[in-house]
Amino acid sequence: MTTATTQADGTPGQQPVGTQPPPETMRFPDTPKFRGFFAPSRIEADVYDLEVEGSIPPELSGAFYRAAADTQYPPRFPNDVYINGDGMIHMVRFDNGHADLKTRYVRTQRFQLERQARQALFGAYRNPRTDDPSVAGVDDGNANTSIIWHAGKLLALKEAALPYELDPATLETKGVYDFSGQIPGRTFTAHPKHDPRTGELIAFAYNASGLPDKQIHIYEISADGKVTRSQTFEVPYSSMVHDWLVTRDHFVFTISPMVADPEQMKTEEQYFVWDPNQGTYVAIIPRDQGVSGIKWFRSEQLMETHSLNAWTDGDTLVGDHFTTESGWFSQFPKTTVGLLPELPPFLHRWTFDLTQGAAHWDDATDTYHSEQLLSSPGDMPRVDPRVLMEKNRHAWVGGFHPDLPKGEIGPMGPPFNSLIHRDDLTGESAFWSPGEHGAPEEPVFVPKSADADEGEGYLLALVGRRDQMRHDLVVLDALDIAAGPIATVKIPFRLRYGFHGTWVPASELGR
């Protein structure tokens, strides 16, 4: 079999790239990403009145949504990255003490073409040269990374493509959503930020052409879905920019040497490669002045994984986020210097003096103060969304508690063995563990009421029960997670390990 390539003039061509003929039988690779608890689930289901241990608080009225990568067909490359799987949305609807489950694939263009062909047609992550010629030029978005609610719309996101709109009740796919033609490129971040004061959605896009480039586009979107401002700036090289920090007054981008190179893509299927010969930079952009006021800072060599929160206080900017001193080798193992060990992310607080910084990255010499906030590694952080862009007191993360058993190595390294609550006022932290064979996933915070104090609410998290090959959804008191679940919603089958979720209250769904 040959796969699609692109000639110098931009037209499709043909070039063998090492893919195998489609299998005669339907069988996934026998690799850690595709076997055991991490094997594709591919279950679309409706389960009403899930079994509940404990009692669901009456304030929980609405829907918990979570995005996952659930590969539909065996991949064209046996070592395909986990994040290349088809988007599957899991929804648990809470109503008057009851919980109902619905799981549905996002019917992307990619999904539907492969369903018709009964085999994988799209190749390696974001590399069109590895696709089957029959889908040359077709958007490969798979809507599998996060899910948000904005302007009365439920949107499934993937940073390599535009959002897909879903029906919030049925999860039926309505189609690609480009904000009524206001987003001109092919990509949109999986981590936009909601401004809780104005209702605005602040977003960005990189590699918007569909191939590596040096432009980052910033969009400010009103509460009713109108793009009120768009601007573009250039970065030193084409970097993976998975997340970012946003304060009420500034945008903060970390440009790390997880590099995409169009020349490298001609001979290698891997889209991102860690290049330790490149520097790490931080761009800070004032929201009022825009990109003309950009300031560049230098950083030690690292990669940002996920951001927690950030705020500005006069000439000081503070940002809390997880960073790692290595690239993301569990997904993109090839580097420019051979194999390297993947290092875990830790929660750090960066503090910038905004009177410093250079107008161009070549001139950047100033740096920042960094403080590690948790002694154990982790990721997938959350705050009470009502205090985003302002200083928060409470934070919750998925963690690796050193005194607890570590679970089976998964497709993206060891799974979390605990959830952690950190009180920034006292500096103290508390944790909850689901037990030796349980692994919690990303927590989602739900306030008890619209006017409840910061942190007064519930923490929702899916928990993989590895010994039982199924999942639970636990409900914890957010300020007393060590007490254990108030309610455990038992899901009778295994969900594919997922990424990011959200909560939409019933009042919003009713609108």
Short mmCIF file of C-alpha atoms in Angstrom, two decimals:
data_model
loop_
_atom_site.label_atom_id
_atom_site.label_comp_id
_atom_site.label_asym_id
_atom_site.label_seq_id
_atom_site.Cartn_x
_atom_site.Cartn_y
_atom_site.Cartn_z
CA MET A 1 0.00 0.00 0.00
CA THR A 2 1.14 3.55 -0.63
CA THR A 3 0.07 6.65 1.22
CA ALA A 4 -0.61 10.22 0.28
CA THR A 5 2.23 12.70 0.06
CA THR A 6 2.45 16.28 -1.06
CA GLN A 7 4.59 17.44 -3.95
CA ALA A 8 6.58 20.68 -3.94
CA ASP A 9 3.68 22.41 -5.68
CA GLY A 10 1.27 21.31 -2.95
CA THR A 11 -0.52 18.63 -4.99
CA PRO A 12 -1.02 15.11 -3.65
CA GLY A 13 1.56 12.51 -4.66
CA GLN A 14 2.33 8.89 -3.81
CA GLN A 15 5.18 7.61 -1.67
CA PRO A 16 5.56 4.45 0.42
CA VAL A 17 5.91 5.33 4.09
CA GLY A 18 6.00 1.94 5.74
CA THR A 19 2.31 1.27 6.36
CA GLN A 20 0.97 -2.25 6.13
CA PRO A 21 -1.96 -3.53 4.06
CA PRO A 22 -5.28 -3.50 5.91
CA PRO A 23 -5.62 -6.56 8.16
CA GLU A 24 -7.70 -9.46 6.94
CA THR A 25 -9.33 -9.63 10.36
CA MET A 26 -10.35 -6.91 12.78
CA ARG A 27 -7.59 -6.92 15.41
CA PHE A 28 -5.85 -4.17 17.35
CA PRO A 29 -2.07 -4.18 17.92
CA ASP A 30 -0.81 -6.07 20.96
CA THR A 31 0.82 -2.97 22.45
CA PRO A 32 0.31 -1.18 25.79
CA LYS A 33 -1.88 1.45 24.13
CA PHE A 34 -4.30 -1.12 22.75
CA ARG A 35 -4.57 -3.95 25.28
CA GLY A 36 -5.94 -4.67 28.73
CA PHE A 37 -7.63 -1.82 30.53
CA PHE A 38 -6.40 0.62 27.87
CA ALA A 39 -7.81 -1.23 24.87
CA PRO A 40 -10.45 0.60 22.82
CA SER A 41 -13.91 0.24 24.33
CA ARG A 42 -15.97 1.35 21.27
CA ILE A 43 -19.18 1.09 23.29
CA GLU A 44 -22.00 3.49 22.45
CA ALA A 45 -24.65 3.01 25.11
CA ASP A 46 -27.51 4.40 27.17
CA VAL A 47 -27.71 3.19 30.75
CA TYR A 48 -30.51 4.68 32.83
CA ASP A 49 -30.53 4.87 36.62
CA LEU A 50 -26.97 3.82 37.28
CA GLU A 51 -26.38 2.07 40.59
CA VAL A 52 -25.32 4.54 43.28
CA GLU A 53 -23.50 3.91 46.55
CA GLY A 54 -24.22 6.72 48.98
CA SER A 55 -26.49 9.60 48.00
CA ILE A 56 -26.17 12.09 45.14
CA PRO A 57 -26.47 15.65 46.54
CA PRO A 58 -29.67 17.38 45.37
CA GLU A 59 -27.61 20.40 44.21
CA LEU A 60 -26.08 18.23 41.47
CA SER A 61 -28.53 18.90 38.69
CA GLY A 62 -26.96 19.01 35.25
CA ALA A 63 -24.55 17.03 33.09
CA PHE A 64 -20.95 15.87 33.43
CA TYR A 65 -19.28 15.52 30.02
CA ARG A 66 -15.88 14.01 29.29
CA ALA A 67 -13.92 13.53 26.03
CA ALA A 68 -11.85 10.42 25.28
CA ALA A 69 -9.82 8.95 22.43
CA ASP A 70 -11.52 5.64 21.58
CA THR A 71 -9.92 4.24 18.43
CA GLN A 72 -12.55 2.89 16.04
CA TYR A 73 -10.33 0.72 13.78
CA PRO A 74 -6.83 -0.76 14.13
CA PRO A 75 -4.40 2.02 13.25
CA ARG A 76 -2.28 2.12 10.12
CA PHE A 77 0.79 2.34 12.37
CA PRO A 78 0.94 -0.24 15.22
CA ASN A 79 2.67 2.28 17.50
CA ASP A 80 0.10 4.98 16.79
CA VAL A 81 -0.10 7.58 19.54
CA TYR A 82 -2.97 7.23 21.98
CA ILE A 83 -4.13 10.79 21.35
CA ASN A 84 -4.90 9.92 17.72
CA GLY A 85 -8.02 7.92 18.63
CA ASP A 86 -11.56 8.82 17.58
CA GLY A 87 -13.50 11.21 19.80
CA MET A 88 -15.89 9.51 22.21
CA ILE A 89 -18.01 11.61 24.58
CA HIS A 90 -19.20 10.26 27.91
CA MET A 91 -22.10 12.03 29.61
CA VAL A 92 -23.57 11.40 33.07
CA ARG A 93 -26.83 13.32 33.53
CA PHE A 94 -27.77 14.08 37.15
CA ASP A 95 -31.40 14.76 37.99
CA ASN A 96 -33.14 14.59 41.38
CA GLY A 97 -30.72 12.03 42.81
CA HIS A 98 -30.62 9.88 39.66
CA ALA A 99 -27.72 9.41 37.23
CA ASP A 100 -28.01 8.30 33.59
CA LEU A 101 -25.09 7.47 31.27
CA LYS A 102 -24.82 8.13 27.55
CA THR A 103 -21.74 7.42 25.39
CA ARG A 104 -21.44 8.42 21.73
CA TYR A 105 -18.74 8.77 19.11
CA VAL A 106 -18.36 12.19 17.53
CA ARG A 107 -19.35 11.68 13.89
CA THR A 108 -16.40 13.58 12.42
CA GLN A 109 -15.75 13.46 8.71
CA ARG A 110 -12.82 11.17 9.49
CA PHE A 111 -14.98 8.81 11.57
CA GLN A 112 -17.66 8.52 8.91
CA LEU A 113 -15.24 7.83 6.05
CA GLU A 114 -13.48 5.12 8.03
CA ARG A 115 -16.79 3.61 9.13
CA GLN A 116 -17.80 3.38 5.47
CA ALA A 117 -14.46 1.81 4.50
CA ARG A 118 -14.43 -0.46 7.59
CA GLN A 119 -10.75 0.32 8.17
CA ALA A 120 -8.42 3.14 9.18
CA LEU A 121 -7.76 5.57 6.35
CA PHE A 122 -5.94 8.32 8.26
CA GLY A 123 -2.38 7.62 9.31
CA ALA A 124 -0.04 9.07 11.90
CA TYR A 125 -1.11 11.99 14.10
CA ARG A 126 -1.36 15.21 12.04
CA ASN A 127 0.80 13.87 9.21
CA PRO A 128 -1.22 13.84 5.95
CA ARG A 129 1.63 12.11 4.11
CA THR A 130 0.74 8.91 5.95
CA ASP A 131 -2.96 8.91 5.00
CA ASP A 132 -4.59 6.65 2.43
CA PRO A 133 -4.76 8.41 -0.97
CA SER A 134 -8.56 8.20 -0.87
CA VAL A 135 -8.67 10.82 1.91
CA ALA A 136 -6.01 13.19 0.58
CA GLY A 137 -6.89 16.73 1.61
CA VAL A 138 -9.69 15.65 3.97
CA ASP A 139 -9.69 17.15 7.47
CA ASP A 140 -8.48 14.55 9.99
CA GLY A 141 -9.95 16.15 13.12
CA ASN A 142 -11.20 13.63 15.67
CA ALA A 143 -12.66 15.85 18.45
CA ASN A 144 -11.26 13.78 21.31
CA THR A 145 -9.47 16.07 23.79
CA SER A 146 -11.86 18.34 25.66
CA ILE A 147 -15.45 19.51 25.70
CA ILE A 148 -16.80 22.94 26.59
CA TRP A 149 -20.08 24.84 26.83
CA HIS A 150 -20.23 28.29 25.29
CA ALA A 151 -23.03 30.47 23.92
CA GLY A 152 -25.51 27.64 24.45
CA LYS A 153 -23.46 25.16 22.43
CA LEU A 154 -21.67 21.97 23.43
CA LEU A 155 -18.35 21.79 21.58
CA ALA A 156 -15.90 18.88 21.33
CA LEU A 157 -12.34 20.13 20.82
CA LYS A 158 -9.04 18.92 19.39
CA GLU A 159 -6.13 21.33 18.94
CA ALA A 160 -5.38 19.91 15.48
CA ALA A 161 -8.82 20.80 14.11
CA LEU A 162 -11.91 22.96 14.45
CA PRO A 163 -14.56 22.15 17.08
CA TYR A 164 -17.52 19.87 16.49
CA GLU A 165 -20.91 20.87 17.85
CA LEU A 166 -22.99 18.22 19.66
CA ASP A 167 -26.56 18.09 20.86
CA PRO A 168 -26.22 18.40 24.67
CA ALA A 169 -29.08 15.96 25.35
CA THR A 170 -28.52 13.25 22.73
CA LEU A 171 -24.81 13.80 21.90
CA GLU A 172 -25.81 13.73 18.22
CA THR A 173 -23.13 15.36 16.08
CA LYS A 174 -24.30 18.57 14.43
CA GLY A 175 -21.10 19.19 12.47
CA VAL A 176 -17.95 21.28 12.37
CA TYR A 177 -18.35 24.58 14.22
CA ASP A 178 -16.20 27.53 13.14
CA PHE A 179 -18.20 30.16 15.04
CA SER A 180 -20.29 30.97 11.94
CA GLY A 181 -17.25 31.41 9.71
CA GLN A 182 -15.37 33.64 12.15
CA ILE A 183 -12.45 31.21 12.65
CA PRO A 184 -10.69 31.10 9.26
CA GLY A 185 -8.02 28.44 9.93
CA ARG A 186 -8.15 24.67 10.33
CA THR A 187 -7.31 24.48 14.05
CA PHE A 188 -8.57 25.67 17.44
CA THR A 189 -7.14 25.09 20.90
CA ALA A 190 -8.41 22.32 23.16
CA HIS A 191 -7.86 24.70 26.11
CA PRO A 192 -9.76 27.97 25.66
CA LYS A 193 -10.37 30.00 28.82
CA HIS A 194 -13.70 31.33 30.04
CA ASP A 195 -13.73 34.77 31.64
CA PRO A 196 -16.22 34.34 34.50
CA ARG A 197 -16.87 38.09 34.72
CA THR A 198 -17.72 38.78 31.08
CA GLY A 199 -18.66 35.32 29.80
CA GLU A 200 -16.06 35.70 27.03
CA LEU A 201 -14.22 32.72 25.59
CA ILE A 202 -10.51 33.43 25.05
CA ALA A 203 -8.90 31.04 22.57
CA PHE A 204 -5.95 30.53 20.24
CA ALA A 205 -4.86 28.37 17.33
CA TYR A 206 -1.46 27.19 16.14
CA ASN A 207 -0.46 25.41 12.92
CA ALA A 208 -3.75 26.76 11.58
CA SER A 209 -2.72 25.95 8.01
CA GLY A 210 -2.82 22.26 8.90
CA LEU A 211 0.97 21.98 8.67
CA PRO A 212 3.78 23.36 10.87
CA ASP A 213 4.20 27.14 10.82
CA LYS A 214 5.33 29.90 13.20
CA GLN A 215 2.05 31.77 13.64
CA ILE A 216 -0.21 31.77 16.70
CA HIS A 217 -3.67 33.29 16.31
CA ILE A 218 -5.57 34.69 19.31
CA TYR A 219 -9.38 35.01 19.39
CA GLU A 220 -11.59 36.84 21.85
CA ILE A 221 -15.16 35.54 21.58
CA SER A 222 -18.13 37.22 23.25
CA ALA A 223 -20.62 35.47 25.50
CA ASP A 224 -22.99 35.15 22.55
CA GLY A 225 -20.38 33.61 20.23
CA LYS A 226 -19.14 36.60 18.21
CA VAL A 227 -15.41 36.97 17.55
CA THR A 228 -14.77 40.51 18.76
CA ARG A 229 -11.01 40.51 18.18
CA SER A 230 -8.44 38.39 16.39
CA GLN A 231 -4.70 38.91 16.18
CA THR A 232 -1.60 36.98 15.16
CA PHE A 233 2.00 36.88 16.33
CA GLU A 234 5.07 34.86 15.35
CA VAL A 235 7.08 32.46 17.51
CA PRO A 236 10.71 31.29 17.14
CA TYR A 237 9.78 27.87 15.73
CA SER A 238 6.74 25.63 15.28
CA SER A 239 6.14 24.36 18.80
CA MET A 240 3.47 22.21 20.42
CA VAL A 241 1.37 24.73 22.38
CA HIS A 242 -1.14 22.53 24.14
CA ASP A 243 -2.20 24.93 26.91
CA TRP A 244 -1.55 28.51 28.05
CA LEU A 245 -2.07 30.95 30.92
CA VAL A 246 -4.60 33.81 30.80
CA THR A 247 -5.08 36.57 33.36
CA ARG A 248 -7.64 39.32 33.23
CA ASP A 249 -4.92 41.50 31.66
CA HIS A 250 -2.48 39.19 29.86
CA PHE A 251 -1.99 36.13 27.64
CA VAL A 252 1.02 33.91 28.44
CA PHE A 253 2.44 31.37 25.96
CA THR A 254 5.28 28.93 26.67
CA ILE A 255 7.18 28.00 23.50
CA SER A 256 9.01 24.75 24.21
CA PRO A 257 11.23 22.57 21.99
CA MET A 258 8.52 20.03 21.17
CA VAL A 259 9.03 20.95 17.53
CA ALA A 260 7.10 20.22 14.33
CA ASP A 261 9.22 20.38 11.19
CA PRO A 262 7.69 20.03 7.69
CA GLU A 263 10.99 18.69 6.32
CA GLN A 264 11.18 16.00 8.99
CA MET A 265 7.60 14.97 8.20
CA LYS A 266 8.65 13.97 4.69
CA THR A 267 10.60 10.99 6.02
CA GLU A 268 9.19 10.44 9.52
CA GLU A 269 5.58 9.83 10.49
CA GLN A 270 5.99 11.47 13.93
CA TYR A 271 4.65 15.05 13.94
CA PHE A 272 6.44 16.41 17.04
CA VAL A 273 10.09 15.81 17.91
CA TRP A 274 11.89 16.99 21.05
CA ASP A 275 14.85 19.15 20.02
CA PRO A 276 16.98 20.08 23.07
CA ASN A 277 19.09 22.33 20.83
CA GLN A 278 16.20 24.82 20.77
CA GLY A 279 15.62 27.33 23.54
CA THR A 280 12.46 27.72 25.61
CA TYR A 281 10.71 31.10 25.55
CA VAL A 282 7.73 32.74 27.25
CA ALA A 283 5.63 35.35 25.45
CA ILE A 284 3.47 37.71 27.54
CA ILE A 285 0.90 39.80 25.65
CA PRO A 286 -1.16 42.58 27.29
CA ARG A 287 -4.83 42.11 26.49
CA ASP A 288 -5.53 45.83 26.03
CA GLN A 289 -2.56 46.64 23.80
CA GLY A 290 -2.45 43.33 21.99
CA VAL A 291 0.47 41.71 20.17
CA SER A 292 2.21 45.05 19.56
CA GLY A 293 2.99 45.08 23.28
CA ILE A 294 4.46 41.56 23.43
CA LYS A 295 7.30 40.89 25.86
CA TRP A 296 9.59 37.88 25.62
CA PHE A 297 11.29 36.09 28.50
CA ARG A 298 13.75 33.18 28.59
CA SER A 299 13.05 29.93 30.40
CA GLU A 300 14.96 26.87 31.47
CA GLN A 301 14.33 24.04 29.04
CA LEU A 302 10.93 22.56 29.78
CA MET A 303 7.44 21.89 28.44
CA GLU A 304 4.14 23.10 29.86
CA THR A 305 1.59 20.31 30.14
CA HIS A 306 -1.52 21.93 31.67
CA SER A 307 -2.26 25.26 33.29
CA LEU A 308 -4.12 25.83 36.56
CA ASN A 309 -4.72 29.58 36.84
CA ALA A 310 -3.00 32.96 36.51
CA TRP A 311 -3.52 36.54 37.68
CA THR A 312 -1.95 39.97 37.37
CA ASP A 313 -1.24 42.31 40.30
CA GLY A 314 0.17 45.62 39.07
CA ASP A 315 3.57 44.91 37.48
CA THR A 316 3.57 41.32 38.73
CA LEU A 317 2.11 38.36 36.84
CA VAL A 318 1.69 35.01 38.59
CA GLY A 319 0.92 31.74 36.80
CA ASP A 320 0.41 28.25 38.24
CA HIS A 321 0.85 25.33 35.88
CA PHE A 322 2.39 21.89 35.44
CA THR A 323 5.72 21.72 33.64
CA THR A 324 8.13 18.90 32.84
CA GLU A 325 11.83 19.08 32.06
CA SER A 326 11.39 16.65 29.19
CA GLY A 327 9.21 16.34 26.13
CA TRP A 328 6.13 14.14 25.88
CA PHE A 329 8.00 10.96 24.99
CA SER A 330 5.19 8.52 25.79
CA GLN A 331 3.43 9.91 22.70
CA PHE A 332 6.35 11.24 20.64
CA PRO A 333 9.45 9.18 21.53
CA LYS A 334 11.75 10.30 18.72
CA THR A 335 14.08 13.19 19.47
CA THR A 336 16.93 14.88 17.62
CA VAL A 337 19.45 13.32 20.04
CA GLY A 338 18.17 9.75 20.41
CA LEU A 339 16.04 8.22 23.16
CA LEU A 340 15.63 10.22 26.35
CA PRO A 341 13.77 9.51 29.62
CA GLU A 342 10.37 11.15 30.10
CA LEU A 343 10.25 13.15 33.32
CA PRO A 344 6.99 13.70 35.25
CA PRO A 345 5.29 17.11 35.48
CA PHE A 346 5.25 19.11 38.72
CA LEU A 347 3.06 22.05 39.73
CA HIS A 348 5.06 25.28 39.62
CA ARG A 349 4.26 28.92 40.28
CA TRP A 350 5.97 31.38 37.93
CA THR A 351 6.25 35.03 38.92
CA PHE A 352 7.15 37.66 36.31
CA ASP A 353 8.23 41.27 36.69
CA LEU A 354 6.31 42.94 33.85
CA THR A 355 8.70 45.90 33.79
CA GLN A 356 11.19 43.46 32.25
CA GLY A 357 11.07 41.49 29.00
CA ALA A 358 12.21 42.12 25.43
CA ALA A 359 10.24 43.05 22.33
CA HIS A 360 11.76 40.13 20.35
CA TRP A 361 12.73 36.64 21.43
CA ASP A 362 16.28 37.05 20.09
CA ASP A 363 16.83 39.80 22.64
CA ALA A 364 15.20 38.04 25.59
CA THR A 365 17.44 37.70 28.64
CA ASP A 366 15.05 38.25 31.55
CA THR A 367 13.54 35.25 33.27
CA TYR A 368 11.07 34.56 36.09
CA HIS A 369 10.96 33.22 39.65
CA SER A 370 9.78 29.60 39.88
CA GLU A 371 8.44 27.88 42.99
CA GLN A 372 7.33 24.24 43.19
CA LEU A 373 3.94 24.03 44.92
CA LEU A 374 3.56 20.26 45.40
CA SER A 375 6.27 17.76 46.26
CA SER A 376 4.70 14.92 44.27
CA PRO A 377 4.13 14.92 40.51
CA GLY A 378 0.67 15.21 38.94
CA ASP A 379 -1.34 16.95 36.24
CA MET A 380 -4.89 17.72 35.07
CA PRO A 381 -5.42 20.65 37.50
CA ARG A 382 -8.67 22.47 38.28
CA VAL A 383 -9.84 25.52 40.21
CA ASP A 384 -13.32 26.79 40.98
CA PRO A 385 -14.12 28.26 37.51
CA ARG A 386 -15.72 31.32 39.11
CA VAL A 387 -12.26 32.58 40.19
CA LEU A 388 -10.36 32.00 36.94
CA MET A 389 -8.05 34.88 36.02
CA GLU A 390 -7.93 36.01 39.66
CA LYS A 391 -5.91 34.68 42.59
CA ASN A 392 -7.45 31.42 43.78
CA ARG A 393 -7.21 29.76 47.17
CA HIS A 394 -8.19 26.20 46.30
CA ALA A 395 -6.88 23.84 43.63
CA TRP A 396 -7.39 20.16 42.80
CA VAL A 397 -5.13 17.92 40.72
CA GLY A 398 -4.61 14.32 39.76
CA GLY A 399 -1.54 13.10 41.60
CA PHE A 400 1.02 10.39 42.17
CA HIS A 401 1.19 10.01 45.95
CA PRO A 402 4.60 8.49 46.80
CA ASP A 403 3.26 6.35 49.66
CA LEU A 404 0.54 4.67 47.58
CA PRO A 405 0.84 1.81 45.06
CA LYS A 406 1.46 2.86 41.47
CA GLY A 407 -0.89 1.38 38.91
CA GLU A 408 -0.13 -0.46 35.68
CA ILE A 409 1.77 1.73 33.22
CA GLY A 410 -0.74 3.15 30.79
CA PRO A 411 -0.63 4.71 27.33
CA MET A 412 0.63 8.02 28.74
CA GLY A 413 2.76 6.77 31.62
CA PRO A 414 1.63 5.67 35.10
CA PRO A 415 -1.98 6.57 35.94
CA PHE A 416 -2.85 8.80 38.89
CA ASN A 417 -3.20 7.01 42.22
CA SER A 418 -4.88 9.90 44.06
CA LEU A 419 -6.63 13.24 43.86
CA ILE A 420 -5.04 16.16 45.72
CA HIS A 421 -6.60 19.32 47.18
CA ARG A 422 -4.20 22.20 47.83
CA ASP A 423 -5.07 25.21 50.01
CA ASP A 424 -2.93 28.13 48.82
CA LEU A 425 -3.70 30.18 51.95
CA THR A 426 -2.33 27.58 54.37
CA GLY A 427 -0.03 25.73 51.98
CA GLU A 428 -1.53 22.46 53.18
CA SER A 429 -2.72 19.64 50.96
CA ALA A 430 -5.04 16.66 51.42
CA PHE A 431 -5.55 13.61 49.23
CA TRP A 432 -7.98 10.83 48.47
CA SER A 433 -7.08 7.48 46.96
CA PRO A 434 -9.56 5.03 45.40
CA GLY A 435 -7.46 2.04 46.47
CA GLU A 436 -4.75 -0.14 45.02
CA HIS A 437 -6.62 -1.07 41.83
CA GLY A 438 -8.32 2.29 41.25
CA ALA A 439 -6.99 5.18 39.19
CA PRO A 440 -8.76 8.56 39.22
CA GLU A 441 -8.85 10.72 36.11
CA GLU A 442 -9.19 14.51 35.77
CA PRO A 443 -11.32 16.15 38.50
CA VAL A 444 -14.10 18.62 37.65
CA PHE A 445 -15.35 21.16 40.21
CA VAL A 446 -19.05 21.97 40.64
CA PRO A 447 -20.08 24.82 43.02
CA LYS A 448 -22.88 24.09 45.49
CA SER A 449 -24.65 27.22 44.31
CA ALA A 450 -23.92 30.26 42.18
CA ASP A 451 -23.18 32.38 45.27
CA ALA A 452 -21.30 29.75 47.32
CA ASP A 453 -17.85 30.72 48.58
CA GLU A 454 -14.85 29.67 46.51
CA GLY A 455 -14.28 25.93 46.84
CA GLU A 456 -17.66 25.15 48.38
CA GLY A 457 -18.91 22.44 46.10
CA TYR A 458 -18.29 18.98 44.74
CA LEU A 459 -15.46 17.29 42.91
CA LEU A 460 -16.45 14.82 40.19
CA ALA A 461 -13.94 12.34 38.81
CA LEU A 462 -14.07 9.13 36.84
CA VAL A 463 -12.16 6.26 38.45
CA GLY A 464 -10.87 3.29 36.50
CA ARG A 465 -11.40 0.08 38.45
CA ARG A 466 -8.57 -1.91 36.88
CA ASP A 467 -9.35 -5.19 38.67
CA GLN A 468 -13.03 -5.03 37.64
CA MET A 469 -12.57 -3.72 34.06
CA ARG A 470 -15.10 -0.94 34.58
CA HIS A 471 -15.43 2.67 35.82
CA ASP A 472 -17.02 4.62 38.64
CA LEU A 473 -17.84 8.32 38.81
CA VAL A 474 -17.19 9.58 42.34
CA VAL A 475 -18.68 12.66 44.00
CA LEU A 476 -16.44 14.18 46.71
CA ASP A 477 -16.84 17.17 49.02
CA ALA A 478 -14.32 19.47 47.34
CA LEU A 479 -13.04 20.89 50.65
CA ASP A 480 -12.87 17.49 52.38
CA ILE A 481 -11.81 14.99 49.75
CA ALA A 482 -9.99 12.87 52.35
CA ALA A 483 -13.39 11.87 53.75
CA GLY A 484 -14.03 9.87 50.60
CA PRO A 485 -16.98 9.80 48.22
CA ILE A 486 -20.37 11.20 49.14
CA ALA A 487 -21.67 9.14 46.24
CA THR A 488 -20.18 6.57 43.90
CA VAL A 489 -21.97 6.20 40.58
CA LYS A 490 -21.18 2.73 39.27
CA ILE A 491 -20.71 2.36 35.52
CA PRO A 492 -21.15 -1.29 34.51
CA PHE A 493 -18.43 -1.35 31.83
CA ARG A 494 -15.02 0.07 31.02
CA LEU A 495 -14.70 3.49 29.42
CA ARG A 496 -11.63 4.34 27.38
CA TYR A 497 -9.17 6.37 29.46
CA GLY A 498 -9.97 10.00 28.69
CA PHE A 499 -8.75 13.54 28.93
CA HIS A 500 -10.79 16.64 29.82
CA GLY A 501 -14.34 17.22 30.95
CA THR A 502 -16.78 19.89 32.05
CA TRP A 503 -19.97 20.43 34.02
CA VAL A 504 -23.07 22.12 32.59
CA PRO A 505 -25.82 22.98 35.08
CA ALA A 506 -29.42 22.12 34.29
CA SER A 507 -30.29 25.82 34.09
CA GLU A 508 -27.91 26.19 31.12
CA LEU A 509 -29.11 23.00 29.44
CA GLY A 510 -32.67 24.28 29.75
CA ARG A 511 -31.77 27.42 27.83
#
